[in-house]
Amino acid sequence: MKKEQSVSAIKEGTVIDHIPSNAALKVVDILDLRGIRSIISVATNLTSRTMGKKGIIKIGGKNLTKEEVDKIALIAPDATVNIIKNYDVKEKIKVAIPTTINKIIKCSNPNCITNNEKSMATKFYVIRKRPLKVRCHYCERNMDKEDISLL
Ligand code: CTP
Ligand code: ZN
């Protein structure tokens, strides 16, 4: 049986699939898709057999960097990134939370050097993946998922 396509198949580009519905628009934000001139489709609240509801993002002509894929993992840990070439899925990448996180997130300690010196990039160690818990390299503050905000 042919699966129903709620958003058209794309010829070249990237499909980010299995995004929790409530995270799909956040993924759009972190990927900074505003400057892109090709077609971008975003769908949320699609019915999924495995997730209940899911979101999906299709970006024509764009490949994601490793940093972008890692960012997606922080808010959509079960997402898959599909690289599409000539309508075929050429590669399927399961996103993974890295063991250290550089730059992407902000330290919640207002006295942390990364919040006071403009040139200091943030750096965190992942001490637990699910739910996410990280420790700041500079001030050693531990942050739980609720305290984590993206830069
Ligand atoms: N897709 C697309 N355009 C294409 C090929 C695939 O938009 N030319 C989309 C599909 O709609 C799907 C995703 O890319 O959302 C991955 O495609 P595929 O691996 O064929 O789907 P599934 O087998 O359902 O993927 P998974 O096993 O990851 O659930
Ligand atoms: Zn800190």
Short mmCIF file of N, CA and C and ligand atoms in Angstrom, two decimals:
data_model
loop_
_atom_site.label_atom_id
_atom_site.label_comp_id
_atom_site.label_asym_id
_atom_site.label_seq_id
_atom_site.Cartn_x
_atom_site.Cartn_y
_atom_site.Cartn_z
N MET A 1 0.84 -1.20 0.00
CA MET A 1 0.00 0.00 0.00
C MET A 1 0.87 1.25 0.00
N LYS A 2 0.57 2.17 -0.88
CA LYS A 2 1.35 3.41 -0.93
C LYS A 2 0.95 4.29 0.24
N LYS A 3 1.97 4.78 0.94
CA LYS A 3 1.70 5.66 2.07
C LYS A 3 1.19 7.01 1.59
N GLU A 4 0.26 7.55 2.33
CA GLU A 4 -0.25 8.87 1.98
C GLU A 4 0.81 9.92 2.26
N GLN A 5 1.10 10.78 1.29
CA GLN A 5 2.08 11.85 1.49
C GLN A 5 1.34 13.13 1.86
N SER A 6 1.54 13.61 3.09
CA SER A 6 0.85 14.85 3.46
C SER A 6 1.61 16.07 2.96
N VAL A 7 2.88 15.89 2.67
CA VAL A 7 3.68 16.95 2.06
C VAL A 7 4.38 16.29 0.88
N SER A 8 4.44 16.98 -0.25
CA SER A 8 5.00 16.34 -1.45
C SER A 8 6.42 15.84 -1.22
N ALA A 9 6.77 14.77 -1.92
CA ALA A 9 8.14 14.26 -1.94
C ALA A 9 9.03 15.34 -2.55
N ILE A 10 10.29 15.34 -2.15
CA ILE A 10 11.20 16.33 -2.72
C ILE A 10 12.24 15.64 -3.60
N LYS A 11 12.84 16.41 -4.51
CA LYS A 11 13.80 15.83 -5.45
C LYS A 11 15.20 15.81 -4.83
N GLU A 12 15.62 16.93 -4.27
CA GLU A 12 16.95 17.03 -3.66
C GLU A 12 16.79 17.79 -2.36
N GLY A 13 17.51 17.38 -1.34
CA GLY A 13 17.48 18.15 -0.10
C GLY A 13 17.46 17.27 1.13
N THR A 14 16.84 17.78 2.18
CA THR A 14 16.87 17.11 3.48
C THR A 14 15.46 17.01 4.04
N VAL A 15 15.14 15.83 4.56
CA VAL A 15 13.86 15.65 5.25
C VAL A 15 14.16 15.29 6.70
N ILE A 16 13.67 16.10 7.61
CA ILE A 16 13.81 15.81 9.04
C ILE A 16 12.49 15.23 9.50
N ASP A 17 12.53 13.98 9.92
CA ASP A 17 11.32 13.23 10.21
C ASP A 17 11.30 12.83 11.69
N HIS A 18 10.15 12.40 12.17
CA HIS A 18 10.00 11.94 13.56
C HIS A 18 10.36 13.01 14.57
N ILE A 19 9.91 14.22 14.31
CA ILE A 19 10.10 15.31 15.27
C ILE A 19 8.86 15.33 16.16
N PRO A 20 9.01 15.43 17.50
CA PRO A 20 7.80 15.59 18.31
C PRO A 20 7.03 16.81 17.80
N SER A 21 5.71 16.68 17.70
CA SER A 21 4.91 17.76 17.11
C SER A 21 5.20 19.13 17.70
N ASN A 22 5.34 19.17 19.03
CA ASN A 22 5.53 20.48 19.68
C ASN A 22 6.94 21.04 19.50
N ALA A 23 7.85 20.28 18.88
CA ALA A 23 9.22 20.76 18.68
C ALA A 23 9.48 21.20 17.24
N ALA A 24 8.53 20.96 16.34
CA ALA A 24 8.80 21.19 14.92
C ALA A 24 9.12 22.66 14.62
N LEU A 25 8.38 23.57 15.23
CA LEU A 25 8.62 24.98 14.93
C LEU A 25 9.91 25.46 15.59
N LYS A 26 10.27 24.84 16.70
CA LYS A 26 11.55 25.15 17.34
C LYS A 26 12.71 24.72 16.44
N VAL A 27 12.56 23.58 15.80
CA VAL A 27 13.60 23.13 14.88
C VAL A 27 13.75 24.12 13.72
N VAL A 28 12.63 24.64 13.25
CA VAL A 28 12.70 25.67 12.19
C VAL A 28 13.52 26.87 12.68
N ASP A 29 13.28 27.28 13.91
CA ASP A 29 14.03 28.42 14.48
C ASP A 29 15.53 28.15 14.52
N ILE A 30 15.90 26.99 15.04
CA ILE A 30 17.34 26.76 15.23
C ILE A 30 18.07 26.54 13.92
N LEU A 31 17.36 26.14 12.89
CA LEU A 31 18.05 25.93 11.61
C LEU A 31 18.18 27.23 10.82
N ASP A 32 17.55 28.29 11.28
CA ASP A 32 17.68 29.58 10.64
C ASP A 32 17.44 29.46 9.12
N LEU A 33 16.22 29.07 8.79
CA LEU A 33 15.88 28.78 7.40
C LEU A 33 15.41 30.01 6.62
N ARG A 34 15.40 31.14 7.29
CA ARG A 34 14.81 32.32 6.67
C ARG A 34 15.49 32.78 5.38
N GLY A 35 16.83 32.61 5.33
CA GLY A 35 17.54 33.12 4.16
C GLY A 35 17.50 32.20 2.94
N ILE A 36 16.97 30.98 3.13
CA ILE A 36 17.01 29.99 2.06
C ILE A 36 16.00 30.31 0.96
N ARG A 37 16.41 30.14 -0.28
CA ARG A 37 15.53 30.52 -1.39
C ARG A 37 14.77 29.33 -1.98
N SER A 38 15.11 28.12 -1.55
CA SER A 38 14.39 26.96 -2.11
C SER A 38 13.15 26.65 -1.26
N ILE A 39 12.41 25.64 -1.68
CA ILE A 39 11.14 25.32 -1.02
C ILE A 39 11.37 24.68 0.35
N ILE A 40 10.67 25.18 1.34
CA ILE A 40 10.72 24.59 2.68
C ILE A 40 9.29 24.25 3.08
N SER A 41 9.06 23.01 3.50
CA SER A 41 7.73 22.62 3.97
C SER A 41 7.82 22.18 5.41
N VAL A 42 6.88 22.65 6.21
CA VAL A 42 6.83 22.27 7.62
C VAL A 42 5.44 21.73 7.89
N ALA A 43 5.37 20.55 8.49
CA ALA A 43 4.07 20.00 8.86
C ALA A 43 4.13 19.56 10.32
N THR A 44 3.06 19.83 11.06
CA THR A 44 2.99 19.34 12.44
C THR A 44 1.67 18.62 12.63
N ASN A 45 1.58 17.88 13.73
CA ASN A 45 0.37 17.14 14.07
C ASN A 45 -0.02 16.10 13.02
N LEU A 46 1.00 15.53 12.37
CA LEU A 46 0.72 14.42 11.46
C LEU A 46 0.54 13.16 12.30
N THR A 47 -0.29 12.27 11.85
CA THR A 47 -0.47 11.02 12.59
C THR A 47 0.70 10.09 12.31
N SER A 48 1.27 9.55 13.38
CA SER A 48 2.39 8.63 13.23
C SER A 48 2.05 7.34 13.97
N ARG A 49 2.39 6.23 13.37
CA ARG A 49 2.11 4.94 13.99
C ARG A 49 2.88 4.80 15.30
N THR A 50 4.13 5.28 15.29
CA THR A 50 4.98 5.06 16.46
C THR A 50 4.97 6.20 17.48
N MET A 51 4.64 7.43 17.03
CA MET A 51 4.79 8.56 17.95
C MET A 51 3.47 9.22 18.32
N GLY A 52 2.35 8.72 17.82
CA GLY A 52 1.10 9.44 18.02
C GLY A 52 1.01 10.57 17.02
N LYS A 53 1.58 11.71 17.40
CA LYS A 53 1.64 12.84 16.46
C LYS A 53 3.10 13.18 16.21
N LYS A 54 3.38 13.64 15.01
CA LYS A 54 4.77 14.02 14.73
C LYS A 54 4.83 15.23 13.81
N GLY A 55 6.01 15.77 13.73
CA GLY A 55 6.26 16.87 12.81
C GLY A 55 7.29 16.46 11.79
N ILE A 56 7.30 17.14 10.68
CA ILE A 56 8.27 16.82 9.61
C ILE A 56 8.67 18.13 8.92
N ILE A 57 9.92 18.24 8.54
CA ILE A 57 10.40 19.44 7.86
C ILE A 57 11.15 19.00 6.61
N LYS A 58 10.81 19.58 5.48
CA LYS A 58 11.49 19.26 4.22
C LYS A 58 12.15 20.52 3.68
N ILE A 59 13.42 20.42 3.42
CA ILE A 59 14.18 21.60 2.98
C ILE A 59 14.81 21.28 1.63
N GLY A 60 14.34 21.93 0.60
CA GLY A 60 14.88 21.69 -0.73
C GLY A 60 16.32 22.16 -0.84
N GLY A 61 17.17 21.34 -1.45
CA GLY A 61 18.52 21.78 -1.79
C GLY A 61 19.49 22.02 -0.67
N LYS A 62 19.12 21.74 0.57
CA LYS A 62 20.07 22.05 1.65
C LYS A 62 20.59 20.80 2.35
N ASN A 63 21.90 20.81 2.65
CA ASN A 63 22.47 19.78 3.52
C ASN A 63 22.75 20.40 4.88
N LEU A 64 22.53 19.63 5.93
CA LEU A 64 22.76 20.17 7.27
C LEU A 64 24.21 19.93 7.69
N THR A 65 24.73 20.83 8.50
CA THR A 65 26.06 20.63 9.08
C THR A 65 25.93 19.71 10.30
N LYS A 66 27.06 19.18 10.77
CA LYS A 66 27.05 18.33 11.95
C LYS A 66 26.52 19.12 13.15
N GLU A 67 26.89 20.37 13.22
CA GLU A 67 26.42 21.21 14.33
C GLU A 67 24.89 21.35 14.31
N GLU A 68 24.33 21.49 13.12
CA GLU A 68 22.87 21.61 13.01
C GLU A 68 22.19 20.30 13.41
N VAL A 69 22.76 19.17 12.99
CA VAL A 69 22.18 17.87 13.35
C VAL A 69 22.22 17.67 14.87
N ASP A 70 23.33 18.08 15.49
CA ASP A 70 23.45 17.96 16.95
C ASP A 70 22.43 18.85 17.66
N LYS A 71 22.19 20.03 17.11
CA LYS A 71 21.20 20.92 17.70
C LYS A 71 19.82 20.28 17.66
N ILE A 72 19.51 19.66 16.54
CA ILE A 72 18.20 19.01 16.40
C ILE A 72 18.05 17.93 17.47
N ALA A 73 19.13 17.18 17.73
CA ALA A 73 19.07 16.09 18.72
C ALA A 73 18.67 16.60 20.10
N LEU A 74 19.05 17.84 20.43
CA LEU A 74 18.74 18.36 21.76
C LEU A 74 17.25 18.57 21.96
N ILE A 75 16.52 18.88 20.92
CA ILE A 75 15.09 19.10 21.09
C ILE A 75 14.23 18.02 20.45
N ALA A 76 14.82 17.21 19.59
CA ALA A 76 14.08 16.12 18.93
C ALA A 76 14.98 14.88 18.91
N PRO A 77 15.16 14.24 20.09
CA PRO A 77 16.16 13.16 20.20
C PRO A 77 15.86 11.92 19.34
N ASP A 78 14.63 11.78 18.85
CA ASP A 78 14.32 10.62 18.01
C ASP A 78 14.20 10.97 16.53
N ALA A 79 14.59 12.16 16.17
CA ALA A 79 14.45 12.58 14.77
C ALA A 79 15.39 11.78 13.85
N THR A 80 14.97 11.64 12.61
CA THR A 80 15.88 11.11 11.59
C THR A 80 16.05 12.18 10.52
N VAL A 81 17.27 12.27 10.03
CA VAL A 81 17.58 13.22 8.98
C VAL A 81 17.84 12.41 7.70
N ASN A 82 17.00 12.62 6.71
CA ASN A 82 17.11 11.87 5.45
C ASN A 82 17.69 12.78 4.36
N ILE A 83 18.75 12.31 3.72
CA ILE A 83 19.33 13.07 2.62
C ILE A 83 18.72 12.54 1.32
N ILE A 84 18.06 13.42 0.58
CA ILE A 84 17.35 12.99 -0.63
C ILE A 84 18.13 13.43 -1.87
N LYS A 85 18.39 12.45 -2.75
CA LYS A 85 19.04 12.75 -4.03
C LYS A 85 18.20 12.11 -5.13
N ASN A 86 17.83 12.91 -6.08
CA ASN A 86 17.00 12.43 -7.19
C ASN A 86 15.81 11.58 -6.70
N TYR A 87 15.08 12.09 -5.75
CA TYR A 87 13.89 11.49 -5.14
C TYR A 87 14.14 10.29 -4.24
N ASP A 88 15.38 9.77 -4.20
CA ASP A 88 15.66 8.62 -3.34
C ASP A 88 16.25 9.04 -2.00
N VAL A 89 15.96 8.26 -0.95
CA VAL A 89 16.62 8.48 0.33
C VAL A 89 18.04 7.89 0.20
N LYS A 90 19.04 8.77 0.10
CA LYS A 90 20.41 8.33 -0.11
C LYS A 90 21.07 7.98 1.20
N GLU A 91 20.65 8.69 2.27
CA GLU A 91 21.26 8.45 3.56
C GLU A 91 20.23 8.77 4.63
N LYS A 92 20.23 7.96 5.69
CA LYS A 92 19.30 8.19 6.81
C LYS A 92 20.13 8.28 8.08
N ILE A 93 20.13 9.45 8.69
CA ILE A 93 20.95 9.67 9.88
C ILE A 93 20.03 9.76 11.09
N LYS A 94 20.31 8.95 12.08
CA LYS A 94 19.58 9.03 13.35
C LYS A 94 20.32 10.10 14.16
N VAL A 95 19.62 11.13 14.59
CA VAL A 95 20.33 12.16 15.34
C VAL A 95 20.80 11.59 16.68
N ALA A 96 21.85 12.14 17.24
CA ALA A 96 22.37 11.65 18.51
C ALA A 96 22.85 12.82 19.34
N ILE A 97 22.57 12.76 20.62
CA ILE A 97 23.04 13.81 21.51
C ILE A 97 24.54 13.62 21.70
N PRO A 98 25.34 14.66 21.42
CA PRO A 98 26.80 14.51 21.53
C PRO A 98 27.23 14.45 23.00
N THR A 99 28.47 14.05 23.29
CA THR A 99 28.92 13.97 24.68
C THR A 99 29.35 15.34 25.21
N THR A 100 29.78 16.22 24.31
CA THR A 100 29.98 17.61 24.72
C THR A 100 29.18 18.49 23.77
N ILE A 101 28.70 19.59 24.32
CA ILE A 101 27.88 20.52 23.52
C ILE A 101 28.59 21.87 23.51
N ASN A 102 29.00 22.29 22.35
CA ASN A 102 29.66 23.58 22.21
C ASN A 102 28.71 24.60 21.61
N LYS A 103 28.67 25.75 22.22
CA LYS A 103 27.97 26.94 21.69
C LYS A 103 26.44 26.88 21.72
N ILE A 104 25.86 25.76 21.28
CA ILE A 104 24.42 25.70 21.03
C ILE A 104 23.54 26.19 22.19
N ILE A 105 23.92 25.86 23.44
CA ILE A 105 23.05 26.24 24.57
C ILE A 105 23.74 27.26 25.48
N LYS A 106 22.93 27.82 26.34
CA LYS A 106 23.32 28.96 27.17
C LYS A 106 23.44 28.48 28.61
N CYS A 107 24.40 29.01 29.36
CA CYS A 107 24.52 28.65 30.78
C CYS A 107 23.47 29.44 31.57
N SER A 108 22.80 28.76 32.53
CA SER A 108 21.73 29.42 33.28
C SER A 108 22.28 30.21 34.47
N ASN A 109 23.58 30.15 34.70
CA ASN A 109 24.19 30.90 35.81
C ASN A 109 24.56 32.31 35.33
N PRO A 110 23.89 33.34 35.85
CA PRO A 110 24.17 34.69 35.36
C PRO A 110 25.61 35.13 35.63
N ASN A 111 26.27 34.52 36.62
CA ASN A 111 27.65 34.90 36.93
C ASN A 111 28.68 34.12 36.13
N CYS A 112 28.22 33.18 35.33
CA CYS A 112 29.15 32.36 34.53
C CYS A 112 29.90 33.27 33.55
N ILE A 113 31.17 32.97 33.36
CA ILE A 113 32.00 33.79 32.46
C ILE A 113 31.41 33.85 31.04
N THR A 114 30.73 32.78 30.66
CA THR A 114 30.16 32.77 29.29
C THR A 114 29.00 33.76 29.15
N ASN A 115 28.45 34.22 30.28
CA ASN A 115 27.40 35.23 30.21
C ASN A 115 27.94 36.64 30.42
N ASN A 116 29.24 36.74 30.62
CA ASN A 116 29.82 38.04 30.94
C ASN A 116 30.95 38.47 30.01
N GLU A 117 31.55 37.51 29.33
CA GLU A 117 32.60 37.81 28.37
C GLU A 117 32.07 37.45 26.99
N LYS A 118 31.88 38.45 26.18
CA LYS A 118 31.28 38.22 24.85
C LYS A 118 32.01 37.17 24.03
N SER A 119 33.33 37.10 24.15
CA SER A 119 34.10 36.20 23.28
C SER A 119 34.11 34.75 23.78
N MET A 120 33.53 34.49 24.97
CA MET A 120 33.59 33.13 25.53
C MET A 120 32.43 32.28 25.02
N ALA A 121 32.76 31.25 24.27
CA ALA A 121 31.72 30.34 23.79
C ALA A 121 31.36 29.37 24.92
N THR A 122 30.12 28.94 24.98
CA THR A 122 29.73 27.99 26.03
C THR A 122 30.21 26.59 25.68
N LYS A 123 30.37 25.79 26.72
CA LYS A 123 30.78 24.40 26.55
C LYS A 123 30.19 23.59 27.70
N PHE A 124 29.53 22.50 27.37
CA PHE A 124 28.88 21.67 28.39
C PHE A 124 29.24 20.20 28.20
N TYR A 125 29.26 19.46 29.30
CA TYR A 125 29.41 18.01 29.25
C TYR A 125 28.05 17.39 29.49
N VAL A 126 27.71 16.43 28.67
CA VAL A 126 26.43 15.74 28.85
C VAL A 126 26.63 14.69 29.93
N ILE A 127 25.90 14.83 31.05
CA ILE A 127 26.06 13.84 32.12
C ILE A 127 24.91 12.83 32.13
N ARG A 128 23.84 13.16 31.43
CA ARG A 128 22.76 12.19 31.23
C ARG A 128 22.04 12.60 29.95
N LYS A 129 21.66 11.61 29.15
CA LYS A 129 21.03 11.93 27.86
C LYS A 129 19.52 12.06 27.95
N ARG A 130 18.90 11.17 28.69
CA ARG A 130 17.43 11.21 28.77
C ARG A 130 16.95 11.05 30.19
N PRO A 131 16.30 12.03 30.75
CA PRO A 131 16.19 13.37 30.17
C PRO A 131 17.54 14.08 30.23
N LEU A 132 17.72 15.03 29.35
CA LEU A 132 19.01 15.68 29.19
C LEU A 132 19.46 16.39 30.47
N LYS A 133 20.71 16.16 30.84
CA LYS A 133 21.32 16.89 31.96
C LYS A 133 22.76 17.20 31.57
N VAL A 134 23.16 18.45 31.76
CA VAL A 134 24.50 18.86 31.32
C VAL A 134 25.21 19.64 32.43
N ARG A 135 26.55 19.69 32.35
CA ARG A 135 27.34 20.48 33.31
C ARG A 135 28.19 21.48 32.55
N CYS A 136 28.15 22.73 33.00
CA CYS A 136 28.95 23.77 32.36
C CYS A 136 30.44 23.53 32.63
N HIS A 137 31.24 23.60 31.59
CA HIS A 137 32.68 23.43 31.70
C HIS A 137 33.30 24.54 32.55
N TYR A 138 32.75 25.73 32.50
CA TYR A 138 33.37 26.89 33.16
C TYR A 138 32.93 27.06 34.60
N CYS A 139 31.63 27.05 34.89
CA CYS A 139 31.20 27.31 36.26
C CYS A 139 30.71 26.04 36.95
N GLU A 140 30.69 24.94 36.23
CA GLU A 140 30.32 23.63 36.77
C GLU A 140 28.85 23.52 37.21
N ARG A 141 28.04 24.49 36.80
CA ARG A 141 26.62 24.37 37.13
C ARG A 141 25.99 23.21 36.35
N ASN A 142 25.17 22.44 37.06
CA ASN A 142 24.40 21.38 36.40
C ASN A 142 23.08 21.96 35.93
N MET A 143 22.67 21.59 34.75
CA MET A 143 21.37 22.05 34.25
C MET A 143 20.55 20.86 33.78
N ASP A 144 19.27 20.84 34.23
CA ASP A 144 18.32 19.84 33.76
C ASP A 144 17.63 20.36 32.51
N LYS A 145 16.86 19.49 31.90
CA LYS A 145 16.18 19.84 30.66
C LYS A 145 15.42 21.16 30.76
N GLU A 146 14.74 21.39 31.89
CA GLU A 146 13.93 22.61 32.06
C GLU A 146 14.79 23.88 32.07
N ASP A 147 16.04 23.75 32.49
CA ASP A 147 16.92 24.94 32.62
C ASP A 147 17.65 25.23 31.32
N ILE A 148 17.55 24.32 30.36
CA ILE A 148 18.37 24.46 29.16
C ILE A 148 17.67 25.33 28.14
N SER A 149 18.33 26.40 27.72
CA SER A 149 17.76 27.18 26.62
C SER A 149 18.81 27.31 25.52
N LEU A 150 18.29 27.33 24.32
CA LEU A 150 19.18 27.38 23.16
C LEU A 150 19.70 28.82 23.00
N LEU A 151 20.92 28.92 22.53
CA LEU A 151 21.49 30.26 22.30
C LEU A 151 20.89 30.90 21.08
N1 CTP B 1 10.72 11.67 1.48
C1 CTP B 1 10.48 12.83 0.74
N2 CTP B 1 10.88 12.92 -0.57
C2 CTP B 1 11.48 11.87 -1.17
C3 CTP B 1 11.73 10.69 -0.44
C4 CTP B 1 11.32 10.62 0.90
O1 CTP B 1 9.95 13.80 1.26
N3 CTP B 1 11.81 11.99 -2.45
C5 CTP B 1 10.35 11.63 2.90
C6 CTP B 1 9.32 10.56 3.25
O2 CTP B 1 8.02 11.12 3.10
C7 CTP B 1 9.64 10.28 4.70
C8 CTP B 1 11.15 10.51 4.80
O3 CTP B 1 11.50 11.30 3.65
O4 CTP B 1 8.99 11.21 5.56
C9 CTP B 1 11.94 9.25 4.82
O5 CTP B 1 11.60 8.47 3.70
P1 CTP B 1 11.56 6.87 3.80
O6 CTP B 1 12.84 6.40 4.41
O7 CTP B 1 11.17 6.36 2.48
O8 CTP B 1 10.33 6.70 4.78
P2 CTP B 1 10.15 5.68 5.99
O9 CTP B 1 10.55 4.32 5.60
O10 CTP B 1 8.78 5.88 6.54
O11 CTP B 1 11.21 6.29 7.03
P3 CTP B 1 11.49 5.77 8.52
O12 CTP B 1 11.88 4.35 8.44
O13 CTP B 1 12.64 6.67 8.95
O14 CTP B 1 10.24 6.02 9.29
ZN ZN B 2 28.40 28.28 33.31
#
